[in-house]
JSON list of C-alpha atoms in Angstrom, two decimals:
[
{"chain": "A", "resi": 1, "resn": "GLY", "atom": "CA", "xyz": [89.95, -46.09, -43.20]},
{"chain": "A", "resi": 2, "resn": "GLN", "atom": "CA", "xyz": [92.36, -48.69, -44.43]},
{"chain": "A", "resi": 3, "resn": "ASN", "atom": "CA", "xyz": [95.49, -47.44, -46.15]},
{"chain": "A", "resi": 4, "resn": "ILE", "atom": "CA", "xyz": [98.80, -48.79, -47.34]},
{"chain": "A", "resi": 5, "resn": "ASP", "atom": "CA", "xyz": [101.55, -46.53, -48.65]},
{"chain": "A", "resi": 6, "resn": "GLN", "atom": "CA", "xyz": [104.63, -47.49, -50.60]},
{"chain": "A", "resi": 7, "resn": "PRO", "atom": "CA", "xyz": [106.77, -45.55, -53.04]},
{"chain": "A", "resi": 8, "resn": "THR", "atom": "CA", "xyz": [105.61, -45.63, -56.63]},
{"chain": "A", "resi": 9, "resn": "GLU", "atom": "CA", "xyz": [108.98, -46.16, -58.29]},
{"chain": "A", "resi": 10, "resn": "MET", "atom": "CA", "xyz": [112.57, -46.96, -57.37]},
{"chain": "A", "resi": 11, "resn": "THR", "atom": "CA", "xyz": [115.72, -47.56, -59.35]},
{"chain": "A", "resi": 12, "resn": "ALA", "atom": "CA", "xyz": [118.86, -49.44, -58.32]},
{"chain": "A", "resi": 13, "resn": "THR", "atom": "CA", "xyz": [122.00, -50.88, -59.84]},
{"chain": "A", "resi": 14, "resn": "GLU", "atom": "CA", "xyz": [122.73, -54.54, -60.47]},
{"chain": "A", "resi": 15, "resn": "GLY", "atom": "CA", "xyz": [124.60, -56.05, -57.51]},
{"chain": "A", "resi": 16, "resn": "ALA", "atom": "CA", "xyz": [123.46, -53.39, -55.09]},
{"chain": "A", "resi": 17, "resn": "ILE", "atom": "CA", "xyz": [121.02, -53.49, -52.14]},
{"chain": "A", "resi": 18, "resn": "VAL", "atom": "CA", "xyz": [117.60, -51.82, -52.18]},
{"chain": "A", "resi": 19, "resn": "GLN", "atom": "CA", "xyz": [115.05, -51.30, -49.42]},
{"chain": "A", "resi": 20, "resn": "ILE", "atom": "CA", "xyz": [111.36, -50.88, -50.30]},
{"chain": "A", "resi": 21, "resn": "ASN", "atom": "CA", "xyz": [109.28, -49.39, -47.50]},
{"chain": "A", "resi": 22, "resn": "CYS", "atom": "CA", "xyz": [105.63, -49.92, -46.69]},
{"chain": "A", "resi": 23, "resn": "THR", "atom": "CA", "xyz": [103.54, -48.12, -44.08]},
{"chain": "A", "resi": 24, "resn": "TYR", "atom": "CA", "xyz": [100.02, -49.13, -43.16]},
{"chain": "A", "resi": 25, "resn": "GLN", "atom": "CA", "xyz": [97.02, -47.93, -41.21]},
{"chain": "A", "resi": 26, "resn": "THR", "atom": "CA", "xyz": [94.41, -50.64, -40.84]},
{"chain": "A", "resi": 27, "resn": "SER", "atom": "CA", "xyz": [91.61, -51.39, -38.41]},
{"chain": "A", "resi": 28, "resn": "GLY", "atom": "CA", "xyz": [93.20, -54.71, -37.48]},
{"chain": "A", "resi": 29, "resn": "PHE", "atom": "CA", "xyz": [96.33, -56.69, -38.19]},
{"chain": "A", "resi": 30, "resn": "ASN", "atom": "CA", "xyz": [96.82, -60.38, -38.87]},
{"chain": "A", "resi": 31, "resn": "GLY", "atom": "CA", "xyz": [100.04, -60.22, -40.86]},
{"chain": "A", "resi": 32, "resn": "LEU", "atom": "CA", "xyz": [101.79, -58.47, -43.72]},
{"chain": "A", "resi": 33, "resn": "PHE", "atom": "CA", "xyz": [102.71, -59.98, -47.08]},
{"chain": "A", "resi": 34, "resn": "TRP", "atom": "CA", "xyz": [105.13, -59.02, -49.80]},
{"chain": "A", "resi": 35, "resn": "TYR", "atom": "CA", "xyz": [104.51, -60.15, -53.37]},
{"chain": "A", "resi": 36, "resn": "GLN", "atom": "CA", "xyz": [106.55, -59.76, -56.55]},
{"chain": "A", "resi": 37, "resn": "GLN", "atom": "CA", "xyz": [104.78, -59.09, -59.84]},
{"chain": "A", "resi": 38, "resn": "HIS", "atom": "CA", "xyz": [106.46, -58.93, -63.24]},
{"chain": "A", "resi": 39, "resn": "ALA", "atom": "CA", "xyz": [104.62, -56.89, -65.86]},
{"chain": "A", "resi": 40, "resn": "GLY", "atom": "CA", "xyz": [101.49, -58.65, -67.09]},
{"chain": "A", "resi": 41, "resn": "GLU", "atom": "CA", "xyz": [102.07, -61.66, -64.87]},
{"chain": "A", "resi": 42, "resn": "ALA", "atom": "CA", "xyz": [100.55, -62.92, -61.63]},
{"chain": "A", "resi": 43, "resn": "PRO", "atom": "CA", "xyz": [101.78, -61.80, -58.22]},
{"chain": "A", "resi": 44, "resn": "THR", "atom": "CA", "xyz": [104.00, -64.38, -56.53]},
{"chain": "A", "resi": 45, "resn": "PHE", "atom": "CA", "xyz": [104.38, -64.74, -52.78]},
{"chain": "A", "resi": 46, "resn": "LEU", "atom": "CA", "xyz": [107.68, -63.55, -51.31]},
{"chain": "A", "resi": 47, "resn": "SER", "atom": "CA", "xyz": [107.27, -63.23, -47.56]},
{"chain": "A", "resi": 48, "resn": "TYR", "atom": "CA", "xyz": [104.95, -63.07, -44.61]},
{"chain": "A", "resi": 49, "resn": "ASN", "atom": "CA", "xyz": [105.49, -61.23, -41.26]},
{"chain": "A", "resi": 50, "resn": "VAL", "atom": "CA", "xyz": [103.17, -61.36, -38.31]},
{"chain": "A", "resi": 51, "resn": "LEU", "atom": "CA", "xyz": [105.60, -60.71, -35.47]},
{"chain": "A", "resi": 52, "resn": "ASP", "atom": "CA", "xyz": [108.06, -57.86, -35.16]},
{"chain": "A", "resi": 53, "resn": "GLY", "atom": "CA", "xyz": [111.49, -58.43, -36.54]},
{"chain": "A", "resi": 54, "resn": "LEU", "atom": "CA", "xyz": [113.37, -59.55, -39.57]},
{"chain": "A", "resi": 55, "resn": "GLU", "atom": "CA", "xyz": [112.62, -62.62, -41.68]},
{"chain": "A", "resi": 56, "resn": "GLU", "atom": "CA", "xyz": [115.38, -63.65, -44.04]},
{"chain": "A", "resi": 57, "resn": "LYS", "atom": "CA", "xyz": [114.93, -65.78, -47.17]},
{"chain": "A", "resi": 58, "resn": "GLY", "atom": "CA", "xyz": [117.97, -65.95, -49.34]},
{"chain": "A", "resi": 59, "resn": "ARG", "atom": "CA", "xyz": [118.54, -62.61, -51.08]},
{"chain": "A", "resi": 60, "resn": "PHE", "atom": "CA", "xyz": [115.25, -61.25, -49.78]},
{"chain": "A", "resi": 61, "resn": "SER", "atom": "CA", "xyz": [114.49, -60.14, -46.22]},
{"chain": "A", "resi": 62, "resn": "SER", "atom": "CA", "xyz": [111.36, -58.58, -44.76]},
{"chain": "A", "resi": 63, "resn": "PHE", "atom": "CA", "xyz": [111.04, -56.53, -41.60]},
{"chain": "A", "resi": 64, "resn": "LEU", "atom": "CA", "xyz": [108.01, -55.60, -39.53]},
{"chain": "A", "resi": 65, "resn": "SER", "atom": "CA", "xyz": [107.33, -53.11, -36.76]},
{"chain": "A", "resi": 66, "resn": "ARG", "atom": "CA", "xyz": [103.71, -53.36, -35.67]},
{"chain": "A", "resi": 67, "resn": "SER", "atom": "CA", "xyz": [103.92, -50.42, -33.27]},
{"chain": "A", "resi": 68, "resn": "LYS", "atom": "CA", "xyz": [105.03, -48.16, -36.12]},
{"chain": "A", "resi": 69, "resn": "GLY", "atom": "CA", "xyz": [102.82, -49.70, -38.79]},
{"chain": "A", "resi": 70, "resn": "TYR", "atom": "CA", "xyz": [105.91, -50.20, -40.90]},
{"chain": "A", "resi": 71, "resn": "SER", "atom": "CA", "xyz": [107.56, -52.86, -42.98]},
{"chain": "A", "resi": 72, "resn": "TYR", "atom": "CA", "xyz": [110.36, -53.04, -45.49]},
{"chain": "A", "resi": 73, "resn": "LEU", "atom": "CA", "xyz": [111.53, -55.52, -48.08]},
{"chain": "A", "resi": 74, "resn": "LEU", "atom": "CA", "xyz": [115.27, -55.71, -48.52]},
{"chain": "A", "resi": 75, "resn": "LEU", "atom": "CA", "xyz": [116.70, -57.11, -51.73]},
{"chain": "A", "resi": 76, "resn": "LYS", "atom": "CA", "xyz": [120.42, -57.89, -51.80]},
{"chain": "A", "resi": 77, "resn": "GLU", "atom": "CA", "xyz": [122.75, -58.63, -54.70]},
{"chain": "A", "resi": 78, "resn": "LEU", "atom": "CA", "xyz": [120.26, -57.24, -57.14]},
{"chain": "A", "resi": 79, "resn": "GLN", "atom": "CA", "xyz": [119.82, -59.01, -60.46]},
{"chain": "A", "resi": 80, "resn": "MET", "atom": "CA", "xyz": [118.21, -57.76, -63.66]},
{"chain": "A", "resi": 81, "resn": "LYS", "atom": "CA", "xyz": [115.39, -60.25, -63.17]},
{"chain": "A", "resi": 82, "resn": "ASP", "atom": "CA", "xyz": [114.45, -58.44, -59.92]},
{"chain": "A", "resi": 83, "resn": "SER", "atom": "CA", "xyz": [113.01, -55.63, -62.05]},
{"chain": "A", "resi": 84, "resn": "ALA", "atom": "CA", "xyz": [109.34, -55.93, -61.13]},
{"chain": "A", "resi": 85, "resn": "SER", "atom": "CA", "xyz": [106.60, -54.43, -59.05]},
{"chain": "A", "resi": 86, "resn": "TYR", "atom": "CA", "xyz": [106.63, -55.23, -55.34]},
{"chain": "A", "resi": 87, "resn": "LEU", "atom": "CA", "xyz": [103.29, -55.30, -53.59]},
{"chain": "A", "resi": 88, "resn": "CYS", "atom": "CA", "xyz": [102.75, -54.87, -49.87]},
{"chain": "A", "resi": 89, "resn": "ALA", "atom": "CA", "xyz": [99.50, -56.32, -48.48]},
{"chain": "A", "resi": 90, "resn": "VAL", "atom": "CA", "xyz": [98.02, -56.49, -44.99]},
{"chain": "A", "resi": 91, "resn": "ASN", "atom": "CA", "xyz": [95.51, -58.95, -43.63]},
{"chain": "A", "resi": 92, "resn": "ALA", "atom": "CA", "xyz": [93.40, -56.58, -41.56]},
{"chain": "A", "resi": 93, "resn": "GLY", "atom": "CA", "xyz": [91.42, -59.39, -39.97]},
{"chain": "A", "resi": 94, "resn": "ASN", "atom": "CA", "xyz": [88.19, -58.41, -41.72]},
{"chain": "A", "resi": 95, "resn": "ASN", "atom": "CA", "xyz": [86.88, -61.50, -43.48]},
{"chain": "A", "resi": 96, "resn": "ARG", "atom": "CA", "xyz": [90.53, -62.46, -44.01]},
{"chain": "A", "resi": 97, "resn": "LYS", "atom": "CA", "xyz": [90.71, -60.05, -46.90]},
{"chain": "A", "resi": 98, "resn": "LEU", "atom": "CA", "xyz": [94.05, -58.55, -47.92]},
{"chain": "A", "resi": 99, "resn": "ILE", "atom": "CA", "xyz": [94.40, -54.79, -48.17]},
{"chain": "A", "resi": 100, "resn": "TRP", "atom": "CA", "xyz": [96.80, -54.07, -51.02]},
{"chain": "A", "resi": 101, "resn": "GLY", "atom": "CA", "xyz": [99.24, -51.28, -51.64]},
{"chain": "A", "resi": 102, "resn": "LEU", "atom": "CA", "xyz": [99.57, -49.96, -55.19]},
{"chain": "A", "resi": 103, "resn": "GLY", "atom": "CA", "xyz": [102.99, -51.49, -55.59]},
{"chain": "A", "resi": 104, "resn": "THR", "atom": "CA", "xyz": [106.55, -50.20, -56.01]},
{"chain": "A", "resi": 105, "resn": "SER", "atom": "CA", "xyz": [107.97, -50.53, -59.51]},
{"chain": "A", "resi": 106, "resn": "LEU", "atom": "CA", "xyz": [111.65, -51.38, -59.21]},
{"chain": "A", "resi": 107, "resn": "ALA", "atom": "CA", "xyz": [114.00, -50.93, -62.17]},
{"chain": "A", "resi": 108, "resn": "VAL", "atom": "CA", "xyz": [117.40, -52.61, -61.89]},
{"chain": "A", "resi": 109, "resn": "ASN", "atom": "CA", "xyz": [119.95, -51.06, -64.21]},
{"chain": "A", "resi": 110, "resn": "PRO", "atom": "CA", "xyz": [123.20, -52.67, -65.37]},
{"chain": "B", "resi": 1, "resn": "GLU", "atom": "CA", "xyz": [102.02, -79.43, -60.15]},
{"chain": "B", "resi": 2, "resn": "ALA", "atom": "CA", "xyz": [100.11, -77.31, -57.62]},
{"chain": "B", "resi": 3, "resn": "GLN", "atom": "CA", "xyz": [98.49, -74.45, -59.46]},
{"chain": "B", "resi": 4, "resn": "VAL", "atom": "CA", "xyz": [95.55, -72.16, -60.12]},
{"chain": "B", "resi": 5, "resn": "THR", "atom": "CA", "xyz": [94.40, -72.33, -63.74]},
{"chain": "B", "resi": 6, "resn": "GLN", "atom": "CA", "xyz": [92.51, -69.47, -65.37]},
{"chain": "B", "resi": 7, "resn": "ASN", "atom": "CA", "xyz": [91.01, -69.43, -68.84]},
{"chain": "B", "resi": 8, "resn": "PRO", "atom": "CA", "xyz": [91.12, -67.71, -71.14]},
{"chain": "B", "resi": 9, "resn": "ARG", "atom": "CA", "xyz": [94.38, -65.71, -70.92]},
{"chain": "B", "resi": 10, "resn": "TYR", "atom": "CA", "xyz": [93.13, -63.08, -73.33]},
{"chain": "B", "resi": 11, "resn": "LEU", "atom": "CA", "xyz": [89.58, -62.18, -74.32]},
{"chain": "B", "resi": 12, "resn": "ILE", "atom": "CA", "xyz": [88.10, -59.44, -76.47]},
{"chain": "B", "resi": 13, "resn": "THR", "atom": "CA", "xyz": [84.33, -59.21, -76.41]},
{"chain": "B", "resi": 14, "resn": "VAL", "atom": "CA", "xyz": [81.53, -56.77, -77.20]},
{"chain": "B", "resi": 15, "resn": "THR", "atom": "CA", "xyz": [79.37, -54.85, -74.78]},
{"chain": "B", "resi": 16, "resn": "GLY", "atom": "CA", "xyz": [76.47, -56.92, -73.46]},
{"chain": "B", "resi": 17, "resn": "LYS", "atom": "CA", "xyz": [77.66, -60.35, -74.51]},
{"chain": "B", "resi": 18, "resn": "LYS", "atom": "CA", "xyz": [77.71, -62.64, -71.49]},
{"chain": "B", "resi": 19, "resn": "LEU", "atom": "CA", "xyz": [81.01, -64.30, -70.68]},
{"chain": "B", "resi": 20, "resn": "THR", "atom": "CA", "xyz": [82.55, -66.58, -68.08]},
{"chain": "B", "resi": 21, "resn": "VAL", "atom": "CA", "xyz": [86.16, -66.69, -66.94]},
{"chain": "B", "resi": 22, "resn": "THR", "atom": "CA", "xyz": [86.99, -70.04, -65.41]},
{"chain": "B", "resi": 23, "resn": "CYS", "atom": "CA", "xyz": [89.24, -70.67, -62.43]},
{"chain": "B", "resi": 24, "resn": "SER", "atom": "CA", "xyz": [90.28, -74.07, -61.11]},
{"chain": "B", "resi": 25, "resn": "GLN", "atom": "CA", "xyz": [92.74, -75.06, -58.38]},
{"chain": "B", "resi": 26, "resn": "ASN", "atom": "CA", "xyz": [94.19, -78.51, -57.68]},
{"chain": "B", "resi": 27, "resn": "MET", "atom": "CA", "xyz": [95.41, -77.85, -54.11]},
{"chain": "B", "resi": 28, "resn": "ASN", "atom": "CA", "xyz": [92.17, -78.59, -52.26]},
{"chain": "B", "resi": 29, "resn": "HIS", "atom": "CA", "xyz": [92.10, -74.98, -51.10]},
{"chain": "B", "resi": 30, "resn": "GLU", "atom": "CA", "xyz": [89.02, -73.74, -49.31]},
{"chain": "B", "resi": 31, "resn": "TYR", "atom": "CA", "xyz": [89.40, -70.03, -49.91]},
{"chain": "B", "resi": 32, "resn": "MET", "atom": "CA", "xyz": [89.15, -68.57, -53.42]},
{"chain": "B", "resi": 33, "resn": "SER", "atom": "CA", "xyz": [88.94, -65.00, -54.61]},
{"chain": "B", "resi": 34, "resn": "TRP", "atom": "CA", "xyz": [88.68, -62.87, -57.74]},
{"chain": "B", "resi": 35, "resn": "TYR", "atom": "CA", "xyz": [90.60, -59.63, -58.22]},
{"chain": "B", "resi": 36, "resn": "ARG", "atom": "CA", "xyz": [90.83, -57.05, -60.94]},
{"chain": "B", "resi": 37, "resn": "GLN", "atom": "CA", "xyz": [93.94, -54.96, -61.45]},
{"chain": "B", "resi": 38, "resn": "ASP", "atom": "CA", "xyz": [93.90, -51.55, -63.08]},
{"chain": "B", "resi": 39, "resn": "PRO", "atom": "CA", "xyz": [96.71, -48.99, -63.48]},
{"chain": "B", "resi": 40, "resn": "GLY", "atom": "CA", "xyz": [96.77, -46.60, -60.54]},
{"chain": "B", "resi": 41, "resn": "LEU", "atom": "CA", "xyz": [94.13, -48.56, -58.65]},
{"chain": "B", "resi": 42, "resn": "GLY", "atom": "CA", "xyz": [96.02, -51.71, -57.79]},
{"chain": "B", "resi": 43, "resn": "LEU", "atom": "CA", "xyz": [94.40, -55.01, -56.93]},
{"chain": "B", "resi": 44, "resn": "ARG", "atom": "CA", "xyz": [90.75, -54.82, -55.97]},
{"chain": "B", "resi": 45, "resn": "GLN", "atom": "CA", "xyz": [88.74, -57.75, -54.72]},
{"chain": "B", "resi": 46, "resn": "ILE", "atom": "CA", "xyz": [85.56, -58.57, -56.63]},
{"chain": "B", "resi": 47, "resn": "TYR", "atom": "CA", "xyz": [84.18, -61.64, -54.82]},
{"chain": "B", "resi": 48, "resn": "TYR", "atom": "CA", "xyz": [85.54, -64.30, -52.51]},
{"chain": "B", "resi": 49, "resn": "SER", "atom": "CA", "xyz": [84.47, -67.71, -51.29]},
{"chain": "B", "resi": 50, "resn": "MET", "atom": "CA", "xyz": [85.30, -69.30, -47.96]},
{"chain": "B", "resi": 51, "resn": "ASN", "atom": "CA", "xyz": [84.17, -72.75, -49.08]},
{"chain": "B", "resi": 52, "resn": "VAL", "atom": "CA", "xyz": [81.68, -74.61, -51.26]},
{"chain": "B", "resi": 53, "resn": "GLU", "atom": "CA", "xyz": [78.37, -72.72, -51.59]},
{"chain": "B", "resi": 54, "resn": "VAL", "atom": "CA", "xyz": [79.75, -69.82, -49.49]},
{"chain": "B", "resi": 55, "resn": "THR", "atom": "CA", "xyz": [80.44, -66.63, -51.44]},
{"chain": "B", "resi": 56, "resn": "ASP", "atom": "CA", "xyz": [80.55, -62.95, -50.53]},
{"chain": "B", "resi": 57, "resn": "LYS", "atom": "CA", "xyz": [81.10, -59.57, -52.11]},
{"chain": "B", "resi": 58, "resn": "GLY", "atom": "CA", "xyz": [84.46, -57.87, -52.15]},
{"chain": "B", "resi": 59, "resn": "ASP", "atom": "CA", "xyz": [85.11, -54.20, -52.82]},
{"chain": "B", "resi": 60, "resn": "VAL", "atom": "CA", "xyz": [83.92, -53.98, -56.41]},
{"chain": "B", "resi": 61, "resn": "PRO", "atom": "CA", "xyz": [81.23, -56.65, -57.01]},
{"chain": "B", "resi": 62, "resn": "GLU", "atom": "CA", "xyz": [78.90, -54.64, -59.28]},
{"chain": "B", "resi": 63, "resn": "GLY", "atom": "CA", "xyz": [78.47, -56.23, -62.69]},
{"chain": "B", "resi": 64, "resn": "TYR", "atom": "CA", "xyz": [79.92, -59.59, -61.65]},
{"chain": "B", "resi": 65, "resn": "LYS", "atom": "CA", "xyz": [78.59, -62.92, -60.41]},
{"chain": "B", "resi": 66, "resn": "VAL", "atom": "CA", "xyz": [80.33, -66.00, -59.03]},
{"chain": "B", "resi": 67, "resn": "SER", "atom": "CA", "xyz": [79.45, -69.50, -57.96]},
{"chain": "B", "resi": 68, "resn": "ARG", "atom": "CA", "xyz": [81.18, -72.17, -55.93]},
{"chain": "B", "resi": 69, "resn": "LYS", "atom": "CA", "xyz": [79.46, -75.47, -56.54]},
{"chain": "B", "resi": 70, "resn": "GLU", "atom": "CA", "xyz": [82.66, -77.51, -56.24]},
{"chain": "B", "resi": 71, "resn": "LYS", "atom": "CA", "xyz": [85.70, -76.86, -54.10]},
{"chain": "B", "resi": 72, "resn": "ARG", "atom": "CA", "xyz": [88.11, -76.68, -57.05]},
{"chain": "B", "resi": 73, "resn": "ASN", "atom": "CA", "xyz": [86.15, -74.31, -59.34]},
{"chain": "B", "resi": 74, "resn": "PHE", "atom": "CA", "xyz": [85.27, -70.64, -58.91]},
{"chain": "B", "resi": 75, "resn": "PRO", "atom": "CA", "xyz": [84.04, -69.11, -62.18]},
{"chain": "B", "resi": 76, "resn": "LEU", "atom": "CA", "xyz": [83.59, -65.36, -62.69]},
{"chain": "B", "resi": 77, "resn": "ILE", "atom": "CA", "xyz": [80.54, -64.40, -64.73]},
{"chain": "B", "resi": 78, "resn": "LEU", "atom": "CA", "xyz": [79.95, -61.10, -66.47]},
{"chain": "B", "resi": 79, "resn": "GLU", "atom": "CA", "xyz": [76.24, -61.13, -67.43]},
{"chain": "B", "resi": 80, "resn": "SER", "atom": "CA", "xyz": [76.39, -57.94, -69.50]},
{"chain": "B", "resi": 81, "resn": "PRO", "atom": "CA", "xyz": [79.98, -56.72, -69.86]},
{"chain": "B", "resi": 82, "resn": "SER", "atom": "CA", "xyz": [80.66, -53.03, -70.27]},
{"chain": "B", "resi": 83, "resn": "PRO", "atom": "CA", "xyz": [83.83, -51.18, -71.35]},
{"chain": "B", "resi": 84, "resn": "ASN", "atom": "CA", "xyz": [84.60, -50.19, -67.72]},
{"chain": "B", "resi": 85, "resn": "GLN", "atom": "CA", "xyz": [85.15, -53.87, -67.01]},
{"chain": "B", "resi": 86, "resn": "THR", "atom": "CA", "xyz": [88.15, -53.91, -69.30]},
{"chain": "B", "resi": 87, "resn": "SER", "atom": "CA", "xyz": [90.88, -55.02, -66.92]},
{"chain": "B", "resi": 88, "resn": "LEU", "atom": "CA", "xyz": [93.39, -57.68, -65.91]},
{"chain": "B", "resi": 89, "resn": "TYR", "atom": "CA", "xyz": [91.67, -60.30, -63.78]},
{"chain": "B", "resi": 90, "resn": "PHE", "atom": "CA", "xyz": [93.27, -62.70, -61.31]},
{"chain": "B", "resi": 91, "resn": "CYS", "atom": "CA", "xyz": [91.88, -65.67, -59.46]},
{"chain": "B", "resi": 92, "resn": "ALA", "atom": "CA", "xyz": [93.60, -66.62, -56.20]},
{"chain": "B", "resi": 93, "resn": "SER", "atom": "CA", "xyz": [93.25, -69.43, -53.70]},
{"chain": "B", "resi": 94, "resn": "SER", "atom": "CA", "xyz": [94.47, -70.33, -50.23]},
{"chain": "B", "resi": 95, "resn": "LEU", "atom": "CA", "xyz": [94.02, -73.22, -47.84]},
{"chain": "B", "resi": 96, "resn": "ASP", "atom": "CA", "xyz": [91.60, -71.70, -45.36]},
{"chain": "B", "resi": 97, "resn": "ARG", "atom": "CA", "xyz": [90.91, -68.62, -43.36]},
{"chain": "B", "resi": 98, "resn": "ASN", "atom": "CA", "xyz": [93.74, -69.17, -40.96]},
{"chain": "B", "resi": 99, "resn": "SER", "atom": "CA", "xyz": [96.34, -70.60, -43.30]},
{"chain": "B", "resi": 100, "resn": "ALA", "atom": "CA", "xyz": [95.86, -67.70, -45.73]},
{"chain": "B", "resi": 101, "resn": "ASN", "atom": "CA", "xyz": [97.83, -65.65, -43.24]},
{"chain": "B", "resi": 102, "resn": "TYR", "atom": "CA", "xyz": [100.92, -67.82, -43.40]},
{"chain": "B", "resi": 103, "resn": "TYR", "atom": "CA", "xyz": [101.12, -69.37, -46.80]},
{"chain": "B", "resi": 104, "resn": "GLY", "atom": "CA", "xyz": [99.78, -66.49, -48.77]},
{"chain": "B", "resi": 105, "resn": "TYR", "atom": "CA", "xyz": [97.69, -66.68, -51.88]},
{"chain": "B", "resi": 106, "resn": "THR", "atom": "CA", "xyz": [98.45, -68.59, -55.05]},
{"chain": "B", "resi": 107, "resn": "PHE", "atom": "CA", "xyz": [97.37, -66.61, -58.09]},
{"chain": "B", "resi": 108, "resn": "GLY", "atom": "CA", "xyz": [96.27, -67.77, -61.47]},
{"chain": "B", "resi": 109, "resn": "SER", "atom": "CA", "xyz": [98.16, -66.48, -64.53]},
{"chain": "B", "resi": 110, "resn": "GLY", "atom": "CA", "xyz": [95.56, -63.83, -65.23]},
{"chain": "B", "resi": 111, "resn": "THR", "atom": "CA", "xyz": [92.95, -62.97, -67.86]},
{"chain": "B", "resi": 112, "resn": "ARG", "atom": "CA", "xyz": [93.26, -59.79, -69.85]},
{"chain": "B", "resi": 113, "resn": "LEU", "atom": "CA", "xyz": [89.73, -58.79, -70.79]},
{"chain": "B", "resi": 114, "resn": "THR", "atom": "CA", "xyz": [88.84, -56.07, -73.29]},
{"chain": "B", "resi": 115, "resn": "VAL", "atom": "CA", "xyz": [85.22, -55.01, -73.72]},
{"chain": "B", "resi": 116, "resn": "VAL", "atom": "CA", "xyz": [84.54, -52.92, -76.81]}
]
């Protein structure tokens, strides 16, 4: 079957660094996405990885290892507004549908 | 401004009363999709459309209908809503089957539906 695992909840302190992990088992792979979703709002696109390695975008970076079925999202210099749910999603190549994780709820404390 | 527009944002209705949630995008995107999001279950795809007049079922299509008569519009129809369809609904769009991999999906702002 298709499965994506990520921690349910994490907490961190303002100004710190946090790493949110995602592991996946899918029948195919055409790329991995990270989305940010504030409570009651729409998910917004953060990053996309299709090749192994690290992609950096300002305070956010995303890493992929296809052989391990593993990705992480790294958030640096945390701000209160980073408190949100972070969703990992994989395009498994089946009708271009995304397989979604349940999300990691991140709480940033002062 | 490039966006996906959903209406209404909030809707309370009664069991069995037909309703339509509209979705419109101004980005000339080919691919559009409907999701529902429920606590503990995450985002689940209801229907998707690769292009005009091309629609297909997602993971949870029962009780829903869609149509794609124009590229920009992708309405979600609940012919006879039931309480188990109470959920947060999102419409999403992307350029095409290949570009969806790189650019990601653009989501509408969501519709919170309550069926009593």
